[in-house]
Amino acid sequence: MVSIGTLCSRFITTPPLSRTPPYCAFTPRRTITPRMEASRVQAQAQAQAQPKEAKLWGGRFEEGVTDVVERFTESISYDKQLYKHDIMGSRAHASMLAHQGLISASDRDSILKGLDEIERRIEKGEFNWRTDREDVHMNIEAALTDMIGEPAKKLHTARSRNDQVLTDFRLWCRDAIDKILARMRQLQVSLLTLALNNDGLIVPGYTHLQRAQPVLLQHLLLAYVEEIERDAGRLLDCRARMNFCPLGACALAGTGLPIDRFMTSEALGFTAPLRNSIDAVSDRDFVLEFLSANAITAVHLSRLGEEWVLWASEEFGFITPSDSVSTGSSIMPQKKNPDPMELVRGKSARVIGDLVTLLTLCKGLPHAYNRDLQEDKEPVFDSVKTILGMLEVSAEFALKITFNRERIQRALPAGHLDATTLADYLVNKGVPFRTSHDIAGKSVALCTLKNCQLLDLSLDELRSINPVFEKDVYEYLGVENAIQKFVSYGSTGAACVASQLDYWITKLELK
């Protein structure tokens, strides 16, 4: 039997002596300057001068949480961006409490004045955000108590952080949707402008990434405008369903105090209060829908990015991005890369991932509130930030590219893009479509054999395939003729595309 020591000796060997100079093996110690030491001492003194305070919820507890728990459970590091909406909600809530006689008018005025001062300090960068106060709500409430005293302790009457945070979050998401909608319109205008600047340019249309039929570039660009319009519609629908107020639902069961939820709902611009207090604090379908809409938008932008990255390659050469929206290589001096659209394609993964994160977070939660739901903020913040950036850079890129007409024109003959138009010609001659398809296919096969285009086949050669061909067949052949034969609503025919352009010019108020 082989011993453990023997086995180990077979696999553990002494590494050969390195001939690398010893100065590669260590990093010099950093020099501590007097200024750095003074800064460290000052920070330490400030930390010692600010002891942990008792939690606002700490009445039934005999000891405070450990530092490890404090660090793990805090959310102020990211949810402080809800501060403006938290203050909005508190203003509405304080006004309602005074109206209902639950606090005095004097207390209300003190609260409102204090909230104004806190908002001013936050926006001036003078507010001290404290981790031991956990989140944006407790930071603002505790600071208000420090500032105005007893009246601040009445602000949380008939309110829980459960309904408070969701009020803030719905208000934040509502504003975020409005920002995204504005960026979507900006991209639509950029694409429409690009289309108008490339009147009459025919490009190959692709299916399976193989040459299919000729299309007007304007038609292709308007396809993306249409997609973004549906993306905007999804966000508007989401906004409408989101716009209901949870404030006053409290922890989950409502309250026995005579509050007026309709008053706060109206003051905050909501459609109405949510009908069910349990539903109001436990569900996150409004952010799931929001992130789903963002993910679909991201996929559309990723497809646009992919198309333009391909078209900017030497193999296609259909577009040339300007230097102002391109980057180079650290080693290859000739490179000019369409990096913004590559990143649009790449960042779509983040937006999709944010949706999956939130779906997974919510899938196993019982009603009503669970602390797991603290994790709903960061995916939403990330999704919104990312989609805003993707929309902005796509709009910028669209205004900084040039379509290479000569290169595109040289590429058009390949692929027999007019073959389907030839089949349509035969249908107009009374030939059943399946038979027409077969005849057109045989015509393409003959072109392949002769290494020519359909337009190059003589009438005798065409009639050798089927005698139905007449001289007027040449009115259907060639990409220019083919484009003119498209007449169905929404098609790539010149008249149809002109109508689509007029529609979008009016809708987007471009002129």
PDB file of C-alpha atoms in Angstrom, residues 156-447:
ATOM      1  CA  HIS A 156     -44.561  58.468  11.350  1.00  0.00           C
ATOM      2  CA  THR A 157     -48.123  58.373  12.712  1.00  0.00           C
ATOM      3  CA  ALA A 158     -50.210  55.896  10.656  1.00  0.00           C
ATOM      4  CA  ARG A 159     -47.232  55.038   8.469  1.00  0.00           C
ATOM      5  CA  SER A 160     -44.771  52.136   8.249  1.00  0.00           C
ATOM      6  CA  ARG A 161     -41.542  51.937   6.350  1.00  0.00           C
ATOM      7  CA  ASN A 162     -43.309  49.225   4.338  1.00  0.00           C
ATOM      8  CA  ASP A 163     -45.780  51.628   2.724  1.00  0.00           C
ATOM      9  CA  GLN A 164     -43.328  54.533   2.889  1.00  0.00           C
ATOM     10  CA  VAL A 165     -40.628  52.859   0.816  1.00  0.00           C
ATOM     11  CA  LEU A 166     -43.086  51.679  -1.800  1.00  0.00           C
ATOM     12  CA  THR A 167     -44.520  55.168  -2.109  1.00  0.00           C
ATOM     13  CA  ASP A 168     -41.006  56.494  -2.648  1.00  0.00           C
ATOM     14  CA  PHE A 169     -40.187  53.712  -5.076  1.00  0.00           C
ATOM     15  CA  ARG A 170     -43.310  54.184  -7.196  1.00  0.00           C
ATOM     16  CA  LEU A 171     -42.658  57.922  -7.373  1.00  0.00           C
ATOM     17  CA  TRP A 172     -39.020  57.286  -8.355  1.00  0.00           C
ATOM     18  CA  CYS A 173     -39.963  54.752 -11.032  1.00  0.00           C
ATOM     19  CA  ARG A 174     -42.618  57.087 -12.388  1.00  0.00           C
ATOM     20  CA  ASP A 175     -40.018  59.825 -12.854  1.00  0.00           C
ATOM     21  CA  ALA A 176     -37.547  57.319 -14.321  1.00  0.00           C
ATOM     22  CA  ILE A 177     -40.086  56.236 -16.931  1.00  0.00           C
ATOM     23  CA  ASP A 178     -40.588  59.853 -17.966  1.00  0.00           C
ATOM     24  CA  LYS A 179     -36.818  60.239 -18.441  1.00  0.00           C
ATOM     25  CA  ILE A 180     -36.603  57.044 -20.493  1.00  0.00           C
ATOM     26  CA  LEU A 181     -39.524  58.129 -22.675  1.00  0.00           C
ATOM     27  CA  ALA A 182     -37.720  61.394 -23.429  1.00  0.00           C
ATOM     28  CA  ARG A 183     -34.562  59.476 -24.436  1.00  0.00           C
ATOM     29  CA  MET A 184     -36.638  57.156 -26.623  1.00  0.00           C
ATOM     30  CA  ARG A 185     -38.067  60.112 -28.488  1.00  0.00           C
ATOM     31  CA  GLN A 186     -34.552  61.493 -28.916  1.00  0.00           C
ATOM     32  CA  LEU A 187     -33.443  58.228 -30.543  1.00  0.00           C
ATOM     33  CA  GLN A 188     -36.507  58.128 -32.785  1.00  0.00           C
ATOM     34  CA  VAL A 189     -35.747  61.658 -33.984  1.00  0.00           C
ATOM     35  CA  SER A 190     -32.119  60.693 -34.677  1.00  0.00           C
ATOM     36  CA  LEU A 191     -33.172  57.640 -36.703  1.00  0.00           C
ATOM     37  CA  LEU A 192     -35.772  59.629 -38.615  1.00  0.00           C
ATOM     38  CA  THR A 193     -33.208  62.339 -39.365  1.00  0.00           C
ATOM     39  CA  LEU A 194     -30.801  59.675 -40.598  1.00  0.00           C
ATOM     40  CA  ALA A 195     -33.536  58.265 -42.831  1.00  0.00           C
ATOM     41  CA  LEU A 196     -34.388  61.659 -44.313  1.00  0.00           C
ATOM     42  CA  ASN A 197     -30.708  62.254 -45.074  1.00  0.00           C
ATOM     43  CA  ASN A 198     -30.519  59.027 -47.103  1.00  0.00           C
ATOM     44  CA  ASP A 199     -33.461  59.387 -49.466  1.00  0.00           C
ATOM     45  CA  GLY A 200     -33.733  56.687 -52.129  1.00  0.00           C
ATOM     46  CA  LEU A 201     -30.810  54.559 -50.898  1.00  0.00           C
ATOM     47  CA  ILE A 202     -31.472  50.862 -51.556  1.00  0.00           C
ATOM     48  CA  VAL A 203     -29.771  48.272 -49.342  1.00  0.00           C
ATOM     49  CA  PRO A 204     -29.901  44.497 -49.248  1.00  0.00           C
ATOM     50  CA  GLY A 205     -32.541  43.132 -46.914  1.00  0.00           C
ATOM     51  CA  TYR A 206     -31.562  39.980 -45.031  1.00  0.00           C
ATOM     52  CA  THR A 207     -33.220  36.892 -43.643  1.00  0.00           C
ATOM     53  CA  HIS A 208     -31.074  34.240 -41.939  1.00  0.00           C
ATOM     54  CA  LEU A 209     -28.289  36.817 -42.526  1.00  0.00           C
ATOM     55  CA  GLN A 210     -28.505  35.854 -46.206  1.00  0.00           C
ATOM     56  CA  ARG A 211     -29.431  38.219 -49.040  1.00  0.00           C
ATOM     57  CA  ALA A 212     -33.229  38.284 -49.353  1.00  0.00           C
ATOM     58  CA  GLN A 213     -34.885  41.265 -51.071  1.00  0.00           C
ATOM     59  CA  PRO A 214     -33.984  44.883 -51.758  1.00  0.00           C
ATOM     60  CA  VAL A 215     -35.322  47.425 -49.276  1.00  0.00           C
ATOM     61  CA  LEU A 216     -35.063  51.158 -48.925  1.00  0.00           C
ATOM     62  CA  LEU A 217     -32.703  52.101 -46.107  1.00  0.00           C
ATOM     63  CA  GLN A 218     -35.378  54.500 -44.880  1.00  0.00           C
ATOM     64  CA  HIS A 219     -37.750  51.562 -44.487  1.00  0.00           C
ATOM     65  CA  LEU A 220     -35.211  49.658 -42.389  1.00  0.00           C
ATOM     66  CA  LEU A 221     -34.494  52.637 -40.138  1.00  0.00           C
ATOM     67  CA  LEU A 222     -38.209  53.229 -39.629  1.00  0.00           C
ATOM     68  CA  ALA A 223     -38.527  49.607 -38.476  1.00  0.00           C
ATOM     69  CA  TYR A 224     -36.425  50.563 -35.444  1.00  0.00           C
ATOM     70  CA  VAL A 225     -38.513  53.698 -34.927  1.00  0.00           C
ATOM     71  CA  GLU A 226     -41.614  51.472 -34.822  1.00  0.00           C
ATOM     72  CA  GLU A 227     -40.008  49.102 -32.310  1.00  0.00           C
ATOM     73  CA  ILE A 228     -39.054  51.959 -30.013  1.00  0.00           C
ATOM     74  CA  GLU A 229     -42.594  53.295 -30.249  1.00  0.00           C
ATOM     75  CA  ARG A 230     -43.917  49.984 -28.923  1.00  0.00           C
ATOM     76  CA  ASP A 231     -41.258  50.084 -26.211  1.00  0.00           C
ATOM     77  CA  ALA A 232     -42.549  53.516 -25.233  1.00  0.00           C
ATOM     78  CA  GLY A 233     -46.110  52.198 -25.247  1.00  0.00           C
ATOM     79  CA  ARG A 234     -45.137  49.414 -22.843  1.00  0.00           C
ATOM     80  CA  LEU A 235     -43.621  51.966 -20.480  1.00  0.00           C
ATOM     81  CA  LEU A 236     -46.711  54.162 -20.663  1.00  0.00           C
ATOM     82  CA  ASP A 237     -48.911  51.161 -19.861  1.00  0.00           C
ATOM     83  CA  CYS A 238     -46.578  50.245 -17.007  1.00  0.00           C
ATOM     84  CA  ARG A 239     -46.687  53.814 -15.693  1.00  0.00           C
ATOM     85  CA  ALA A 240     -50.474  53.808 -15.678  1.00  0.00           C
ATOM     86  CA  ARG A 241     -50.626  50.559 -13.677  1.00  0.00           C
ATOM     87  CA  MET A 242     -47.840  51.752 -11.380  1.00  0.00           C
ATOM     88  CA  ASN A 243     -49.532  55.040 -10.556  1.00  0.00           C
ATOM     89  CA  PHE A 244     -51.499  53.921  -7.474  1.00  0.00           C
ATOM     90  CA  CYS A 245     -50.596  54.958  -3.952  1.00  0.00           C
ATOM     91  CA  PRO A 246     -49.610  52.542  -1.159  1.00  0.00           C
ATOM     92  CA  LEU A 247     -49.218  55.274   1.483  1.00  0.00           C
ATOM     93  CA  GLY A 248     -51.436  54.597   4.488  1.00  0.00           C
ATOM     94  CA  ALA A 249     -51.428  50.826   4.040  1.00  0.00           C
ATOM     95  CA  CYS A 250     -48.936  50.861   6.942  1.00  0.00           C
ATOM     96  CA  ALA A 251     -47.183  47.568   7.768  1.00  0.00           C
ATOM     97  CA  LEU A 252     -49.809  45.405   6.059  1.00  0.00           C
ATOM     98  CA  ALA A 253     -53.222  45.787   7.751  1.00  0.00           C
ATOM     99  CA  GLY A 254     -53.875  49.516   7.475  1.00  0.00           C
ATOM    100  CA  THR A 255     -54.534  51.614  10.565  1.00  0.00           C
ATOM    101  CA  GLY A 256     -57.249  52.361  13.109  1.00  0.00           C
ATOM    102  CA  LEU A 257     -56.505  56.078  12.919  1.00  0.00           C
ATOM    103  CA  PRO A 258     -58.769  58.323  10.798  1.00  0.00           C
ATOM    104  CA  ILE A 259     -56.382  59.058   7.925  1.00  0.00           C
ATOM    105  CA  ASP A 260     -57.410  60.146   4.433  1.00  0.00           C
ATOM    106  CA  ARG A 261     -55.521  58.034   1.906  1.00  0.00           C
ATOM    107  CA  PHE A 262     -57.258  59.728  -0.998  1.00  0.00           C
ATOM    108  CA  MET A 263     -55.841  63.084   0.090  1.00  0.00           C
ATOM    109  CA  THR A 264     -52.223  61.876   0.078  1.00  0.00           C
ATOM    110  CA  SER A 265     -52.751  59.968  -3.159  1.00  0.00           C
ATOM    111  CA  GLU A 266     -54.027  63.086  -4.915  1.00  0.00           C
ATOM    112  CA  ALA A 267     -51.296  65.288  -3.445  1.00  0.00           C
ATOM    113  CA  LEU A 268     -48.638  62.975  -4.884  1.00  0.00           C
ATOM    114  CA  GLY A 269     -50.220  62.763  -8.333  1.00  0.00           C
ATOM    115  CA  PHE A 270     -51.390  59.164  -8.057  1.00  0.00           C
ATOM    116  CA  THR A 271     -54.573  57.937  -9.711  1.00  0.00           C
ATOM    117  CA  ALA A 272     -55.986  56.541  -6.452  1.00  0.00           C
ATOM    118  CA  PRO A 273     -54.912  54.623  -3.342  1.00  0.00           C
ATOM    119  CA  LEU A 274     -54.286  50.907  -3.750  1.00  0.00           C
ATOM    120  CA  ARG A 275     -57.432  49.073  -2.656  1.00  0.00           C
ATOM    121  CA  ASN A 276     -55.854  46.268  -0.620  1.00  0.00           C
ATOM    122  CA  SER A 277     -53.356  47.131   2.118  1.00  0.00           C
ATOM    123  CA  ILE A 278     -51.663  43.700   1.991  1.00  0.00           C
ATOM    124  CA  ASP A 279     -51.251  43.928  -1.753  1.00  0.00           C
ATOM    125  CA  ALA A 280     -50.012  47.503  -1.399  1.00  0.00           C
ATOM    126  CA  VAL A 281     -46.924  46.544   0.634  1.00  0.00           C
ATOM    127  CA  SER A 282     -46.123  43.052  -0.626  1.00  0.00           C
ATOM    128  CA  ASP A 283     -46.155  43.065  -4.418  1.00  0.00           C
ATOM    129  CA  ARG A 284     -43.442  44.224  -6.773  1.00  0.00           C
ATOM    130  CA  ASP A 285     -45.156  43.537 -10.079  1.00  0.00           C
ATOM    131  CA  PHE A 286     -44.884  47.226 -10.984  1.00  0.00           C
ATOM    132  CA  VAL A 287     -41.071  46.996 -11.019  1.00  0.00           C
ATOM    133  CA  LEU A 288     -41.118  43.574 -12.647  1.00  0.00           C
ATOM    134  CA  GLU A 289     -43.170  45.059 -15.464  1.00  0.00           C
ATOM    135  CA  PHE A 290     -40.877  48.088 -15.604  1.00  0.00           C
ATOM    136  CA  LEU A 291     -37.734  45.951 -15.861  1.00  0.00           C
ATOM    137  CA  SER A 292     -39.407  43.705 -18.417  1.00  0.00           C
ATOM    138  CA  ALA A 293     -40.154  46.727 -20.603  1.00  0.00           C
ATOM    139  CA  ASN A 294     -36.551  47.879 -20.185  1.00  0.00           C
ATOM    140  CA  ALA A 295     -35.252  44.426 -21.106  1.00  0.00           C
ATOM    141  CA  ILE A 296     -37.295  44.366 -24.318  1.00  0.00           C
ATOM    142  CA  THR A 297     -36.012  47.832 -25.172  1.00  0.00           C
ATOM    143  CA  ALA A 298     -32.461  46.662 -24.491  1.00  0.00           C
ATOM    144  CA  VAL A 299     -32.916  43.718 -26.863  1.00  0.00           C
ATOM    145  CA  HIS A 300     -34.138  46.056 -29.598  1.00  0.00           C
ATOM    146  CA  LEU A 301     -31.151  48.340 -29.071  1.00  0.00           C
ATOM    147  CA  SER A 302     -28.825  45.336 -29.036  1.00  0.00           C
ATOM    148  CA  ARG A 303     -30.152  44.232 -32.423  1.00  0.00           C
ATOM    149  CA  LEU A 304     -29.585  47.735 -33.786  1.00  0.00           C
ATOM    150  CA  GLY A 305     -26.077  47.655 -32.345  1.00  0.00           C
ATOM    151  CA  GLU A 306     -25.348  44.279 -33.893  1.00  0.00           C
ATOM    152  CA  GLU A 307     -26.521  45.444 -37.306  1.00  0.00           C
ATOM    153  CA  TRP A 308     -24.398  48.559 -37.264  1.00  0.00           C
ATOM    154  CA  VAL A 309     -21.342  46.726 -35.932  1.00  0.00           C
ATOM    155  CA  LEU A 310     -21.647  44.273 -38.838  1.00  0.00           C
ATOM    156  CA  TRP A 311     -22.237  47.029 -41.365  1.00  0.00           C
ATOM    157  CA  ALA A 312     -19.171  48.909 -40.126  1.00  0.00           C
ATOM    158  CA  SER A 313     -16.944  45.858 -40.717  1.00  0.00           C
ATOM    159  CA  GLU A 314     -14.683  45.625 -43.730  1.00  0.00           C
ATOM    160  CA  GLU A 315     -16.714  42.629 -44.925  1.00  0.00           C
ATOM    161  CA  PHE A 316     -19.815  44.812 -45.268  1.00  0.00           C
ATOM    162  CA  GLY A 317     -18.449  48.353 -45.399  1.00  0.00           C
ATOM    163  CA  PHE A 318     -21.948  49.801 -45.564  1.00  0.00           C
ATOM    164  CA  ILE A 319     -21.398  52.461 -42.893  1.00  0.00           C
ATOM    165  CA  THR A 320     -18.510  54.562 -41.632  1.00  0.00           C
ATOM    166  CA  PRO A 321     -18.861  55.918 -38.096  1.00  0.00           C
ATOM    167  CA  SER A 322     -17.198  59.261 -37.504  1.00  0.00           C
ATOM    168  CA  ASP A 323     -14.052  59.427 -35.394  1.00  0.00           C
ATOM    169  CA  SER A 324     -16.076  61.098 -32.637  1.00  0.00           C
ATOM    170  CA  VAL A 325     -18.028  57.883 -31.966  1.00  0.00           C
ATOM    171  CA  SER A 326     -15.221  55.390 -32.590  1.00  0.00           C
ATOM    172  CA  THR A 327     -12.249  54.086 -30.636  1.00  0.00           C
ATOM    173  CA  GLY A 328      -8.900  52.604 -31.553  1.00  0.00           C
ATOM    174  CA  SER A 329      -6.653  49.738 -30.522  1.00  0.00           C
ATOM    175  CA  SER A 330      -3.748  49.862 -28.098  1.00  0.00           C
ATOM    176  CA  ILE A 331      -1.649  47.655 -30.391  1.00  0.00           C
ATOM    177  CA  MET A 332      -3.126  47.802 -33.924  1.00  0.00           C
ATOM    178  CA  PRO A 333      -2.754  51.346 -35.262  1.00  0.00           C
ATOM    179  CA  GLN A 334      -5.146  50.855 -38.175  1.00  0.00           C
ATOM    180  CA  LYS A 335      -8.175  49.924 -36.076  1.00  0.00           C
ATOM    181  CA  LYS A 336     -11.328  52.031 -35.888  1.00  0.00           C
ATOM    182  CA  ASN A 337     -13.921  50.286 -33.778  1.00  0.00           C
ATOM    183  CA  PRO A 338     -17.650  51.056 -33.349  1.00  0.00           C
ATOM    184  CA  ASP A 339     -17.294  50.464 -29.601  1.00  0.00           C
ATOM    185  CA  PRO A 340     -20.381  52.406 -28.476  1.00  0.00           C
ATOM    186  CA  MET A 341     -22.699  50.036 -30.324  1.00  0.00           C
ATOM    187  CA  GLU A 342     -20.728  47.005 -29.186  1.00  0.00           C
ATOM    188  CA  LEU A 343     -21.313  48.165 -25.626  1.00  0.00           C
ATOM    189  CA  VAL A 344     -24.981  48.761 -26.366  1.00  0.00           C
ATOM    190  CA  ARG A 345     -25.100  45.129 -27.445  1.00  0.00           C
ATOM    191  CA  GLY A 346     -23.150  44.067 -24.350  1.00  0.00           C
ATOM    192  CA  LYS A 347     -25.035  46.153 -21.805  1.00  0.00           C
ATOM    193  CA  SER A 348     -28.314  44.584 -22.869  1.00  0.00           C
ATOM    194  CA  ALA A 349     -27.132  41.586 -20.830  1.00  0.00           C
ATOM    195  CA  ARG A 350     -27.122  43.743 -17.688  1.00  0.00           C
ATOM    196  CA  VAL A 351     -30.665  44.940 -18.263  1.00  0.00           C
ATOM    197  CA  ILE A 352     -31.899  41.403 -18.899  1.00  0.00           C
ATOM    198  CA  GLY A 353     -29.980  40.245 -15.821  1.00  0.00           C
ATOM    199  CA  ASP A 354     -31.612  42.921 -13.661  1.00  0.00           C
ATOM    200  CA  LEU A 355     -35.033  41.561 -14.634  1.00  0.00           C
ATOM    201  CA  VAL A 356     -33.998  37.980 -13.892  1.00  0.00           C
ATOM    202  CA  THR A 357     -32.586  39.065 -10.517  1.00  0.00           C
ATOM    203  CA  LEU A 358     -35.866  40.626  -9.470  1.00  0.00           C
ATOM    204  CA  LEU A 359     -37.988  37.749 -10.770  1.00  0.00           C
ATOM    205  CA  THR A 360     -35.860  35.320  -8.776  1.00  0.00           C
ATOM    206  CA  LEU A 361     -36.016  37.542  -5.702  1.00  0.00           C
ATOM    207  CA  CYS A 362     -39.814  37.606  -5.699  1.00  0.00           C
ATOM    208  CA  LYS A 363     -40.613  34.039  -6.693  1.00  0.00           C
ATOM    209  CA  GLY A 364     -40.763  32.434  -3.231  1.00  0.00           C
ATOM    210  CA  LEU A 365     -41.930  35.223  -0.942  1.00  0.00           C
ATOM    211  CA  PRO A 366     -45.072  34.833   1.176  1.00  0.00           C
ATOM    212  CA  HIS A 367     -47.323  37.823   1.795  1.00  0.00           C
ATOM    213  CA  ALA A 368     -46.812  40.470   3.014  1.00  0.00           C
ATOM    214  CA  TYR A 369     -43.479  42.299   3.390  1.00  0.00           C
ATOM    215  CA  ASN A 370     -40.159  40.426   3.663  1.00  0.00           C
ATOM    216  CA  ARG A 371     -36.722  41.960   4.131  1.00  0.00           C
ATOM    217  CA  ASP A 372     -35.633  40.215   0.930  1.00  0.00           C
ATOM    218  CA  LEU A 373     -37.449  43.021  -0.859  1.00  0.00           C
ATOM    219  CA  GLN A 374     -34.768  45.490   0.214  1.00  0.00           C
ATOM    220  CA  GLU A 375     -32.835  43.918  -2.677  1.00  0.00           C
ATOM    221  CA  ASP A 376     -35.318  45.237  -5.244  1.00  0.00           C
ATOM    222  CA  LYS A 377     -33.745  48.696  -5.515  1.00  0.00           C
ATOM    223  CA  GLU A 378     -30.304  48.088  -6.983  1.00  0.00           C
ATOM    224  CA  PRO A 379     -31.479  46.058 -10.019  1.00  0.00           C
ATOM    225  CA  VAL A 380     -33.996  48.797 -10.816  1.00  0.00           C
ATOM    226  CA  PHE A 381     -31.476  51.603 -10.374  1.00  0.00           C
ATOM    227  CA  ASP A 382     -28.992  49.731 -12.570  1.00  0.00           C
ATOM    228  CA  SER A 383     -31.568  48.925 -15.251  1.00  0.00           C
ATOM    229  CA  VAL A 384     -32.673  52.544 -15.512  1.00  0.00           C
ATOM    230  CA  LYS A 385     -29.146  53.959 -15.569  1.00  0.00           C
ATOM    231  CA  THR A 386     -28.075  51.439 -18.202  1.00  0.00           C
ATOM    232  CA  ILE A 387     -31.062  51.845 -20.504  1.00  0.00           C
ATOM    233  CA  LEU A 388     -30.783  55.642 -20.366  1.00  0.00           C
ATOM    234  CA  GLY A 389     -27.139  55.382 -21.413  1.00  0.00           C
ATOM    235  CA  MET A 390     -27.907  52.906 -24.191  1.00  0.00           C
ATOM    236  CA  LEU A 391     -30.615  55.146 -25.633  1.00  0.00           C
ATOM    237  CA  GLU A 392     -28.465  58.257 -25.419  1.00  0.00           C
ATOM    238  CA  VAL A 393     -25.398  56.777 -27.109  1.00  0.00           C
ATOM    239  CA  SER A 394     -27.495  55.081 -29.818  1.00  0.00           C
ATOM    240  CA  ALA A 395     -29.038  58.450 -30.687  1.00  0.00           C
ATOM    241  CA  GLU A 396     -25.584  60.047 -30.759  1.00  0.00           C
ATOM    242  CA  PHE A 397     -24.169  57.261 -32.940  1.00  0.00           C
ATOM    243  CA  ALA A 398     -27.061  57.542 -35.411  1.00  0.00           C
ATOM    244  CA  LEU A 399     -26.181  61.168 -36.077  1.00  0.00           C
ATOM    245  CA  LYS A 400     -22.488  60.391 -36.589  1.00  0.00           C
ATOM    246  CA  ILE A 401     -22.485  57.708 -39.283  1.00  0.00           C
ATOM    247  CA  THR A 402     -22.247  57.882 -43.054  1.00  0.00           C
ATOM    248  CA  PHE A 403     -23.688  55.290 -45.422  1.00  0.00           C
ATOM    249  CA  ASN A 404     -21.235  54.333 -48.154  1.00  0.00           C
ATOM    250  CA  ARG A 405     -23.447  54.554 -51.235  1.00  0.00           C
ATOM    251  CA  GLU A 406     -20.878  53.316 -53.731  1.00  0.00           C
ATOM    252  CA  ARG A 407     -19.976  50.293 -51.630  1.00  0.00           C
ATOM    253  CA  ILE A 408     -23.643  49.445 -51.127  1.00  0.00           C
ATOM    254  CA  GLN A 409     -24.370  49.914 -54.832  1.00  0.00           C
ATOM    255  CA  ARG A 410     -21.574  47.493 -55.733  1.00  0.00           C
ATOM    256  CA  ALA A 411     -22.939  44.955 -53.258  1.00  0.00           C
ATOM    257  CA  LEU A 412     -26.534  45.011 -54.497  1.00  0.00           C
ATOM    258  CA  PRO A 413     -26.215  42.685 -57.519  1.00  0.00           C
ATOM    259  CA  ALA A 414     -25.114  39.723 -55.420  1.00  0.00           C
ATOM    260  CA  GLY A 415     -27.776  37.408 -54.112  1.00  0.00           C
ATOM    261  CA  HIS A 416     -30.465  37.802 -56.794  1.00  0.00           C
ATOM    262  CA  LEU A 417     -32.519  40.170 -54.637  1.00  0.00           C
ATOM    263  CA  ASP A 418     -35.123  40.541 -57.406  1.00  0.00           C
ATOM    264  CA  ALA A 419     -36.018  36.812 -57.547  1.00  0.00           C
ATOM    265  CA  THR A 420     -39.228  37.218 -55.524  1.00  0.00           C
ATOM    266  CA  THR A 421     -40.276  40.121 -57.736  1.00  0.00           C
ATOM    267  CA  LEU A 422     -39.774  37.805 -60.707  1.00  0.00           C
ATOM    268  CA  ALA A 423     -42.145  35.334 -59.058  1.00  0.00           C
ATOM    269  CA  ASP A 424     -44.667  38.153 -58.584  1.00  0.00           C
ATOM    270  CA  TYR A 425     -44.366  38.930 -62.311  1.00  0.00           C
ATOM    271  CA  LEU A 426     -45.328  35.357 -63.129  1.00  0.00           C
ATOM    272  CA  VAL A 427     -48.293  35.487 -60.728  1.00  0.00           C
ATOM    273  CA  ASN A 428     -49.473  38.600 -62.590  1.00  0.00           C
ATOM    274  CA  LYS A 429     -49.299  36.466 -65.744  1.00  0.00           C
ATOM    275  CA  GLY A 430     -51.719  33.997 -64.186  1.00  0.00           C
ATOM    276  CA  VAL A 431     -49.178  31.404 -63.089  1.00  0.00           C
ATOM    277  CA  PRO A 432     -49.926  29.825 -59.656  1.00  0.00           C
ATOM    278  CA  PHE A 433     -47.486  31.058 -57.034  1.00  0.00           C
ATOM    279  CA  ARG A 434     -45.926  27.654 -56.309  1.00  0.00           C
ATOM    280  CA  THR A 435     -45.271  27.209 -60.025  1.00  0.00           C
ATOM    281  CA  SER A 436     -43.976  30.775 -60.213  1.00  0.00           C
ATOM    282  CA  HIS A 437     -41.644  30.041 -57.298  1.00  0.00           C
ATOM    283  CA  ASP A 438     -40.280  27.003 -59.132  1.00  0.00           C
ATOM    284  CA  ILE A 439     -39.757  28.922 -62.380  1.00  0.00           C
ATOM    285  CA  ALA A 440     -37.995  31.776 -60.594  1.00  0.00           C
ATOM    286  CA  GLY A 441     -35.813  29.261 -58.764  1.00  0.00           C
ATOM    287  CA  LYS A 442     -34.778  27.651 -62.059  1.00  0.00           C
ATOM    288  CA  SER A 443     -33.992  31.109 -63.430  1.00  0.00           C
ATOM    289  CA  VAL A 444     -31.699  31.757 -60.451  1.00  0.00           C
ATOM    290  CA  ALA A 445     -30.043  28.360 -61.031  1.00  0.00           C
ATOM    291  CA  LEU A 446     -29.323  29.346 -64.623  1.00  0.00           C
ATOM    292  CA  CYS A 447     -27.810  32.639 -63.423  1.00  0.00           C
TER     293      CYS A 447
END
